[in-house]
Amino acid sequence: LEPIDFGRVGAQAAKQVILQRIRDAEREQVLNDFLARDEHLVSGSIKRMDRGNAIIEVGRLEAMIPRDQMIPREILRVGDRVRAYVLRIDRTGRGPQLILSRTAPEFVGKLFELEVPEIAEGIVKIEGVARDPGHRSKISVRSIDNDVDPVGACVGMKGSRIQNVVHELSGEKIDIVPWDEDSVKYICNTLSPVEVSQIIIDEDEHSMDVIVPDDQLSVAIGRGGENVRLASQLTGWNIDIQSESQMQMMLEEAKRRLLFIEGVDESIADSLIRLGYTTLEDLVAVQPEVLAELPDISRDNAAKIIEQAKNMLEVGMGVIDIDNALEEKLNVPTTVLSCVNDELAEYIGDKGYHTLA
């Protein structure tokens, strides 16, 4: 090219731009080499702290652990050597930035893969991880070899393997759960050592009501609902924990509501509750022929029961709390009078309401 007179300032600016572009290209090449190795767990020393974020030196790369990706109450200092999970790559004006995390659930899985040879070899598989960083984690495992105990493999001799992971996570408690293809057994495993008395499944809502003894209710729920929340995350089911006494009260209330319906006696109410029909909404959703399969219920009677349930829902006698309704002195429509039986009349009288007014 013909020489162009840029001048000293122009030449210096061109030099700076070219050097910056070369540095960016070198950084991009180093990052591509790192990504080609497909590493998800990295180890490095903290080079500096920048506004609460830790800048980590990983080989020839600089990575960052943002403040929100650090384990709560964990104190990191310059010079400390830490492990972290590769979360993502941010493309910024200063070039690509490798973002690491110590709170991601995947971090726990990768630590176990590092500590447990059976996981690294594929004999034991991690099916799921749920985590409350800094407090507690649940990890479900299964073995493809019947001779290998997946939980024992993760715990190690005298707990050596799991203790290494706990130490890396700054003392975070870890529950290792055997995975099971049966959802009910799987949920029971996630709540262990709590003894589960009964489980009520709602496939449509993908939820389960888990009944436990009264003295184990607080353990099953955990501090601030932590245990049941992690169990829900791990299994993918919405889990509601209730004590046996709470469930008994709910069933008694459900039975009392069902007895409001003409043609429903105690025997029929008990049969409906056993099959999961505990609310007026449940009865409205069922077909007469399905209800007629119950003992002592004809098809015509089933249709009448469903029709009455619809009428009661329309006038507001569904899931509302009858005690609260009476306390608030709601006006009872005259169309509901046909639904009042002797038991309900006595109940209302006991509350002190003797007239519609």
Tab-separated table of C-alpha atoms in Angstrom:
chain	number	residue	atom	x	y	z
A	1	LEU	CA	0.000	0.000	0.000
A	2	GLU	CA	1.057	3.529	-0.567
A	3	PRO	CA	2.213	5.060	2.739
A	4	ILE	CA	-0.491	7.246	4.295
A	5	ASP	CA	0.377	10.094	6.576
A	6	PHE	CA	-1.648	9.233	9.718
A	7	GLY	CA	0.382	11.323	12.046
A	8	ARG	CA	1.686	10.265	15.448
A	9	VAL	CA	-1.724	10.210	17.192
A	10	GLY	CA	-3.385	8.256	14.400
A	11	ALA	CA	-0.581	5.695	14.294
A	12	GLN	CA	-0.732	5.249	18.078
A	13	ALA	CA	-4.525	4.766	17.956
A	14	ALA	CA	-4.173	2.192	15.175
A	15	LYS	CA	-1.549	0.348	17.185
A	16	GLN	CA	-3.822	0.206	20.260
A	17	VAL	CA	-6.770	-1.090	18.227
A	18	ILE	CA	-4.669	-3.780	16.555
A	19	LEU	CA	-3.195	-4.927	19.899
A	20	GLN	CA	-6.663	-5.041	21.467
A	21	ARG	CA	-8.014	-7.106	18.579
A	22	ILE	CA	-5.084	-9.521	18.915
A	23	ARG	CA	-5.723	-9.872	22.672
A	24	ASP	CA	-9.425	-10.515	22.009
A	25	ALA	CA	-8.586	-13.146	19.407
A	26	GLU	CA	-6.135	-14.824	21.792
A	27	ARG	CA	-8.744	-14.827	24.590
A	28	GLU	CA	-11.341	-16.290	22.218
A	29	GLN	CA	-8.913	-18.987	21.107
A	30	VAL	CA	-8.068	-19.919	24.711
A	31	LEU	CA	-11.804	-20.088	25.506
A	32	ASN	CA	-12.476	-22.290	22.470
A	33	ASP	CA	-9.671	-24.633	23.510
A	34	PHE	CA	-11.217	-24.847	26.991
A	35	LEU	CA	-14.699	-25.542	25.624
A	36	ALA	CA	-13.321	-28.230	23.332
A	37	ARG	CA	-12.244	-30.178	26.425
A	38	ASP	CA	-15.912	-30.169	27.555
A	39	GLU	CA	-15.041	-29.520	31.183
A	40	HIS	CA	-17.945	-28.754	33.525
A	41	LEU	CA	-16.039	-28.654	36.796
A	42	VAL	CA	-13.019	-26.364	37.043
A	43	SER	CA	-10.526	-25.596	39.750
A	44	GLY	CA	-8.516	-22.443	40.182
A	45	SER	CA	-7.170	-19.872	42.619
A	46	ILE	CA	-8.816	-16.561	43.407
A	47	LYS	CA	-6.831	-13.802	41.720
A	48	ARG	CA	-8.805	-10.843	43.089
A	49	MET	CA	-12.179	-9.757	44.442
A	50	ASP	CA	-14.123	-7.284	42.329
A	51	ARG	CA	-17.231	-5.710	43.959
A	52	GLY	CA	-18.063	-8.945	45.748
A	53	ASN	CA	-17.375	-11.121	42.691
A	54	ALA	CA	-14.449	-13.542	42.757
A	55	ILE	CA	-12.110	-13.519	39.760
A	56	ILE	CA	-10.638	-16.999	39.326
A	57	GLU	CA	-7.515	-17.888	37.401
A	58	VAL	CA	-8.242	-21.136	35.538
A	59	GLY	CA	-5.134	-22.016	33.581
A	60	ARG	CA	-4.757	-19.313	30.932
A	61	LEU	CA	-8.349	-18.196	31.460
A	62	GLU	CA	-9.920	-15.726	33.814
A	63	ALA	CA	-13.361	-16.736	35.096
A	64	MET	CA	-15.761	-15.092	37.506
A	65	ILE	CA	-17.951	-16.366	40.357
A	66	PRO	CA	-20.690	-13.724	40.845
A	67	ARG	CA	-21.757	-12.943	44.401
A	68	ASP	CA	-25.151	-14.596	43.858
A	69	GLN	CA	-23.455	-17.814	42.740
A	70	MET	CA	-21.420	-18.175	45.943
A	71	ILE	CA	-22.555	-20.419	48.791
A	72	PRO	CA	-24.296	-18.252	51.448
A	73	ARG	CA	-22.104	-17.309	54.396
A	74	GLU	CA	-19.043	-18.644	52.559
A	75	ILE	CA	-16.010	-16.380	52.820
A	76	LEU	CA	-13.636	-16.482	49.845
A	77	ARG	CA	-10.244	-14.753	50.007
A	78	VAL	CA	-7.560	-13.920	47.472
A	79	GLY	CA	-5.283	-16.919	47.021
A	80	ASP	CA	-7.905	-19.517	48.021
A	81	ARG	CA	-8.192	-22.481	45.683
A	82	VAL	CA	-11.799	-23.323	44.835
A	83	ARG	CA	-13.822	-25.598	42.582
A	84	ALA	CA	-16.863	-24.380	40.653
A	85	TYR	CA	-19.319	-25.449	37.974
A	86	VAL	CA	-19.195	-23.857	34.507
A	87	LEU	CA	-22.553	-22.092	34.348
A	88	ARG	CA	-22.448	-20.073	31.142
A	89	ILE	CA	-20.400	-17.747	28.943
A	90	ASP	CA	-21.310	-14.062	28.846
A	91	ARG	CA	-20.403	-12.120	25.734
A	92	THR	CA	-19.573	-8.583	26.800
A	93	GLY	CA	-17.909	-5.575	25.241
A	94	ARG	CA	-14.683	-6.631	26.973
A	95	GLY	CA	-14.830	-10.052	25.371
A	96	PRO	CA	-16.216	-13.450	26.457
A	97	GLN	CA	-16.497	-14.001	30.225
A	98	LEU	CA	-16.655	-17.484	31.759
A	99	ILE	CA	-19.262	-17.491	34.579
A	100	LEU	CA	-18.855	-20.100	37.324
A	101	SER	CA	-21.255	-21.216	40.061
A	102	ARG	CA	-20.936	-22.902	43.438
A	103	THR	CA	-24.703	-22.911	44.088
A	104	ALA	CA	-25.928	-24.795	41.000
A	105	PRO	CA	-27.422	-28.264	41.688
A	106	GLU	CA	-25.174	-29.630	38.933
A	107	PHE	CA	-22.150	-28.668	41.028
A	108	VAL	CA	-23.081	-31.305	43.619
A	109	GLY	CA	-23.486	-33.950	40.919
A	110	LYS	CA	-20.092	-33.171	39.414
A	111	LEU	CA	-18.402	-33.309	42.816
A	112	PHE	CA	-19.825	-36.794	43.393
A	113	GLU	CA	-18.690	-37.803	39.909
A	114	LEU	CA	-15.199	-36.693	40.897
A	115	GLU	CA	-15.227	-38.532	44.234
A	116	VAL	CA	-17.118	-41.721	43.305
A	117	PRO	CA	-15.448	-43.933	40.657
A	118	GLU	CA	-18.684	-45.889	40.147
A	119	ILE	CA	-20.401	-42.699	38.955
A	120	ALA	CA	-17.516	-41.757	36.684
A	121	GLU	CA	-17.588	-45.271	35.169
A	122	GLY	CA	-21.371	-45.192	34.660
A	123	ILE	CA	-22.168	-48.048	37.062
A	124	VAL	CA	-24.056	-45.668	39.363
A	125	LYS	CA	-26.178	-42.936	37.776
A	126	ILE	CA	-27.337	-39.678	39.303
A	127	GLU	CA	-31.052	-39.287	38.534
A	128	GLY	CA	-31.611	-35.898	40.119
A	129	VAL	CA	-30.277	-33.239	42.454
A	130	ALA	CA	-32.269	-30.756	44.549
A	131	ARG	CA	-30.422	-28.133	46.510
A	132	ASP	CA	-30.832	-25.348	49.031
A	133	PRO	CA	-27.280	-23.909	48.823
A	134	GLY	CA	-25.499	-23.690	52.133
A	135	HIS	CA	-28.121	-25.709	53.986
A	136	ARG	CA	-29.110	-29.032	52.454
A	137	SER	CA	-29.082	-31.083	49.269
A	138	LYS	CA	-30.842	-34.238	48.149
A	139	ILE	CA	-29.360	-36.422	45.428
A	140	SER	CA	-31.067	-39.502	43.976
A	141	VAL	CA	-28.958	-42.332	42.599
A	142	ARG	CA	-29.530	-45.745	41.038
A	143	SER	CA	-27.272	-48.608	40.063
A	144	ILE	CA	-27.294	-50.458	36.751
A	145	ASP	CA	-25.456	-53.315	38.473
A	146	ASN	CA	-27.530	-55.198	41.053
A	147	ASP	CA	-24.359	-56.074	42.970
A	148	VAL	CA	-23.518	-52.410	43.591
A	149	ASP	CA	-25.286	-50.449	46.310
A	150	PRO	CA	-25.632	-46.914	44.890
A	151	VAL	CA	-26.058	-45.225	48.278
A	152	GLY	CA	-23.126	-47.105	49.819
A	153	ALA	CA	-20.922	-46.257	46.839
A	154	CYS	CA	-21.630	-42.541	47.269
A	155	VAL	CA	-21.103	-42.592	51.033
A	156	GLY	CA	-17.826	-44.493	50.848
A	157	MET	CA	-15.878	-46.291	53.540
A	158	LYS	CA	-16.715	-44.630	56.885
A	159	GLY	CA	-18.318	-41.780	54.941
A	160	SER	CA	-15.033	-40.722	53.357
A	161	ARG	CA	-16.443	-39.890	49.915
A	162	ILE	CA	-19.449	-37.897	51.038
A	163	GLN	CA	-17.370	-36.060	53.638
A	164	ASN	CA	-15.088	-34.771	50.875
A	165	VAL	CA	-18.119	-33.354	49.070
A	166	VAL	CA	-19.554	-31.872	52.277
A	167	HIS	CA	-16.208	-30.197	52.999
A	168	GLU	CA	-16.127	-28.667	49.511
A	169	LEU	CA	-19.677	-27.355	50.053
A	170	SER	CA	-18.748	-25.680	53.363
A	171	GLY	CA	-20.600	-28.175	55.569
A	172	GLU	CA	-23.815	-28.444	53.544
A	173	LYS	CA	-25.884	-31.480	54.603
A	174	ILE	CA	-26.425	-34.070	51.886
A	175	ASP	CA	-29.140	-36.745	51.739
A	176	ILE	CA	-28.484	-39.602	49.317
A	177	VAL	CA	-31.751	-41.139	48.121
A	178	PRO	CA	-32.179	-44.427	46.221
A	179	TRP	CA	-34.124	-43.721	43.022
A	180	ASP	CA	-37.197	-45.849	42.231
A	181	GLU	CA	-39.366	-45.921	39.114
A	182	ASP	CA	-42.399	-46.241	41.407
A	183	SER	CA	-43.272	-42.629	42.282
A	184	VAL	CA	-44.781	-43.587	45.651
A	185	LYS	CA	-41.686	-45.521	46.749
A	186	TYR	CA	-39.466	-42.774	45.399
A	187	ILE	CA	-41.222	-40.118	47.479
A	188	CYS	CA	-41.065	-42.343	50.569
A	189	ASN	CA	-37.312	-42.655	49.984
A	190	THR	CA	-36.869	-38.876	49.680
A	191	LEU	CA	-38.640	-38.336	53.031
A	192	SER	CA	-36.704	-41.077	54.871
A	193	PRO	CA	-36.246	-41.653	57.789
A	194	VAL	CA	-39.810	-40.331	58.252
A	195	GLU	CA	-42.361	-43.143	58.333
A	196	VAL	CA	-45.112	-42.547	55.750
A	197	SER	CA	-48.553	-43.786	56.830
A	198	GLN	CA	-50.496	-43.099	53.645
A	199	ILE	CA	-50.191	-41.352	50.291
A	200	ILE	CA	-53.114	-39.898	48.330
A	201	ILE	CA	-52.306	-39.341	44.653
A	202	ASP	CA	-53.895	-36.753	42.350
A	203	GLU	CA	-52.681	-37.604	38.853
A	204	ASP	CA	-54.439	-34.629	37.224
A	205	GLU	CA	-52.724	-32.088	39.460
A	206	HIS	CA	-49.550	-34.203	39.641
A	207	SER	CA	-49.615	-33.892	43.423
A	208	MET	CA	-49.510	-36.177	46.447
A	209	ASP	CA	-50.841	-35.768	49.965
A	210	VAL	CA	-48.399	-37.568	52.256
A	211	ILE	CA	-49.730	-38.595	55.666
A	212	VAL	CA	-47.200	-39.045	58.477
A	213	PRO	CA	-47.503	-39.716	62.228
A	214	ASP	CA	-48.127	-36.616	64.323
A	215	ASP	CA	-44.774	-36.861	66.107
A	216	GLN	CA	-42.882	-36.906	62.772
A	217	LEU	CA	-44.686	-34.012	61.073
A	218	SER	CA	-42.038	-31.383	61.873
A	219	VAL	CA	-39.220	-33.674	60.698
A	220	ALA	CA	-41.029	-34.437	57.431
A	221	ILE	CA	-41.620	-30.755	56.690
A	222	GLY	CA	-38.144	-29.655	57.783
A	223	ARG	CA	-36.932	-26.240	58.852
A	224	GLY	CA	-38.945	-23.631	56.962
A	225	GLY	CA	-40.404	-26.394	54.770
A	226	GLU	CA	-36.940	-27.216	53.448
A	227	ASN	CA	-37.260	-31.016	53.490
A	228	VAL	CA	-40.588	-31.234	51.673
A	229	ARG	CA	-39.525	-28.516	49.209
A	230	LEU	CA	-36.378	-30.428	48.235
A	231	ALA	CA	-38.371	-33.667	47.976
A	232	SER	CA	-40.787	-31.931	45.581
A	233	GLN	CA	-37.929	-30.600	43.454
A	234	LEU	CA	-36.240	-33.997	43.341
A	235	THR	CA	-39.322	-36.052	42.430
A	236	GLY	CA	-41.156	-33.504	40.294
A	237	TRP	CA	-44.365	-33.987	42.323
A	238	ASN	CA	-46.183	-31.362	44.363
A	239	ILE	CA	-46.044	-32.804	47.887
A	240	ASP	CA	-48.277	-31.752	50.760
A	241	ILE	CA	-47.350	-33.157	54.175
A	242	GLN	CA	-50.149	-33.707	56.699
A	243	SER	CA	-50.304	-35.418	60.060
A	244	GLU	CA	-52.626	-38.331	60.762
A	245	SER	CA	-54.783	-36.189	63.067
A	246	GLN	CA	-55.054	-33.448	60.417
A	247	MET	CA	-56.100	-35.988	57.817
A	248	GLN	CA	-58.652	-37.484	60.196
A	249	MET	CA	-60.186	-34.053	60.764
A	250	MET	CA	-60.292	-33.411	57.013
A	251	LEU	CA	-61.977	-36.751	56.366
A	252	GLU	CA	-64.541	-36.073	59.068
A	253	GLU	CA	-65.260	-32.679	57.545
A	254	ALA	CA	-65.496	-34.246	54.074
A	255	LYS	CA	-67.891	-36.880	55.370
A	256	ARG	CA	-70.030	-34.237	57.020
A	257	ARG	CA	-70.262	-32.318	53.737
A	258	LEU	CA	-71.179	-35.440	51.775
A	259	LEU	CA	-73.945	-36.270	54.245
A	260	PHE	CA	-75.621	-32.984	53.292
A	261	ILE	CA	-76.546	-34.627	49.978
A	262	GLU	CA	-79.887	-36.418	49.901
A	263	GLY	CA	-79.436	-40.144	49.311
A	264	VAL	CA	-75.937	-40.249	50.801
A	265	ASP	CA	-75.797	-42.121	54.099
A	266	GLU	CA	-72.740	-42.907	56.222
A	267	SER	CA	-71.945	-46.110	54.330
A	268	ILE	CA	-72.029	-44.381	50.948
A	269	ALA	CA	-70.058	-41.405	52.302
A	270	ASP	CA	-67.354	-43.742	53.605
A	271	SER	CA	-67.176	-45.496	50.211
A	272	LEU	CA	-66.896	-42.167	48.375
A	273	ILE	CA	-64.115	-40.946	50.658
A	274	ARG	CA	-62.192	-44.214	50.282
A	275	LEU	CA	-62.212	-43.703	46.514
A	276	GLY	CA	-61.046	-40.098	46.840
A	277	TYR	CA	-64.360	-38.273	46.344
A	278	THR	CA	-64.008	-35.878	49.269
A	279	THR	CA	-65.438	-32.631	47.812
A	280	LEU	CA	-68.441	-31.555	45.773
A	281	GLU	CA	-66.039	-30.758	42.931
A	282	ASP	CA	-64.931	-34.403	42.882
A	283	LEU	CA	-68.547	-35.577	42.544
A	284	VAL	CA	-69.366	-33.090	39.806
A	285	ALA	CA	-66.376	-34.283	37.753
A	286	VAL	CA	-67.312	-37.990	37.910
A	287	GLN	CA	-69.631	-39.780	35.458
A	288	PRO	CA	-72.877	-41.365	36.795
A	289	GLU	CA	-71.905	-44.823	35.532
A	290	VAL	CA	-68.642	-44.661	37.496
A	291	LEU	CA	-70.464	-43.638	40.666
A	292	ALA	CA	-73.042	-46.387	40.105
A	293	GLU	CA	-70.317	-49.012	40.490
A	294	LEU	CA	-70.266	-48.310	44.225
A	295	PRO	CA	-72.391	-50.546	46.482
A	296	ASP	CA	-75.904	-49.248	47.309
A	297	ILE	CA	-75.829	-46.632	44.526
A	298	SER	CA	-78.039	-47.118	41.481
A	299	ARG	CA	-77.469	-45.235	38.236
A	300	ASP	CA	-80.489	-42.987	38.898
A	301	ASN	CA	-79.316	-42.301	42.430
A	302	ALA	CA	-75.815	-41.539	41.136
A	303	ALA	CA	-77.238	-38.997	38.685
A	304	LYS	CA	-79.274	-37.356	41.457
A	305	ILE	CA	-76.235	-37.153	43.756
A	306	ILE	CA	-74.164	-35.495	41.013
A	307	GLU	CA	-76.992	-33.074	40.195
A	308	GLN	CA	-77.369	-32.097	43.852
A	309	ALA	CA	-73.611	-31.567	44.101
A	310	LYS	CA	-73.802	-29.192	41.111
A	311	ASN	CA	-76.668	-27.248	42.697
A	312	MET	CA	-74.829	-26.976	45.999
A	313	LEU	CA	-71.729	-25.696	44.244
A	314	GLU	CA	-73.768	-23.073	42.390
A	315	VAL	CA	-75.139	-21.674	45.643
A	316	GLY	CA	-71.762	-21.676	47.350
A	317	MET	CA	-71.767	-24.824	49.478
A	318	GLY	CA	-68.632	-26.247	47.896
A	319	VAL	CA	-65.238	-25.905	49.438
A	320	ILE	CA	-66.220	-22.963	51.665
A	321	ASP	CA	-65.816	-23.563	55.347
A	322	ILE	CA	-69.329	-24.016	56.752
A	323	ASP	CA	-68.248	-22.794	60.195
A	324	ASN	CA	-66.969	-19.543	58.694
A	325	ALA	CA	-70.045	-19.190	56.499
A	326	LEU	CA	-72.317	-19.457	59.532
A	327	GLU	CA	-70.121	-17.158	61.589
A	328	GLU	CA	-70.365	-14.537	58.844
A	329	LYS	CA	-74.172	-15.098	58.784
A	330	LEU	CA	-74.356	-15.672	55.043
A	331	ASN	CA	-77.893	-15.703	53.707
A	332	VAL	CA	-78.913	-19.242	52.804
A	333	PRO	CA	-80.820	-19.346	49.481
A	334	THR	CA	-84.147	-21.148	49.640
A	335	THR	CA	-82.926	-23.550	46.929
A	336	VAL	CA	-80.546	-25.012	49.507
A	337	LEU	CA	-83.345	-25.991	51.870
A	338	SER	CA	-83.806	-29.301	50.027
A	339	CYS	CA	-80.201	-30.127	50.912
A	340	VAL	CA	-80.726	-29.678	54.667
A	341	ASN	CA	-81.049	-33.022	56.439
A	342	ASP	CA	-81.556	-33.757	60.120
A	343	GLU	CA	-77.819	-33.790	60.875
A	344	LEU	CA	-77.232	-30.408	59.231
A	345	ALA	CA	-80.297	-28.938	60.958
A	346	GLU	CA	-78.994	-30.079	64.321
A	347	TYR	CA	-75.542	-28.717	63.528
A	348	ILE	CA	-76.945	-25.301	62.549
A	349	GLY	CA	-79.111	-25.263	65.663
A	350	ASP	CA	-76.109	-25.946	67.855
A	351	LYS	CA	-74.466	-22.873	66.334
A	352	GLY	CA	-77.401	-20.754	67.522
A	353	TYR	CA	-79.062	-20.152	64.143
A	354	HIS	CA	-82.723	-21.126	64.383
A	355	THR	CA	-84.235	-19.051	61.561
A	356	LEU	CA	-83.268	-17.958	58.067
A	357	ALA	CA	-83.092	-14.391	59.350
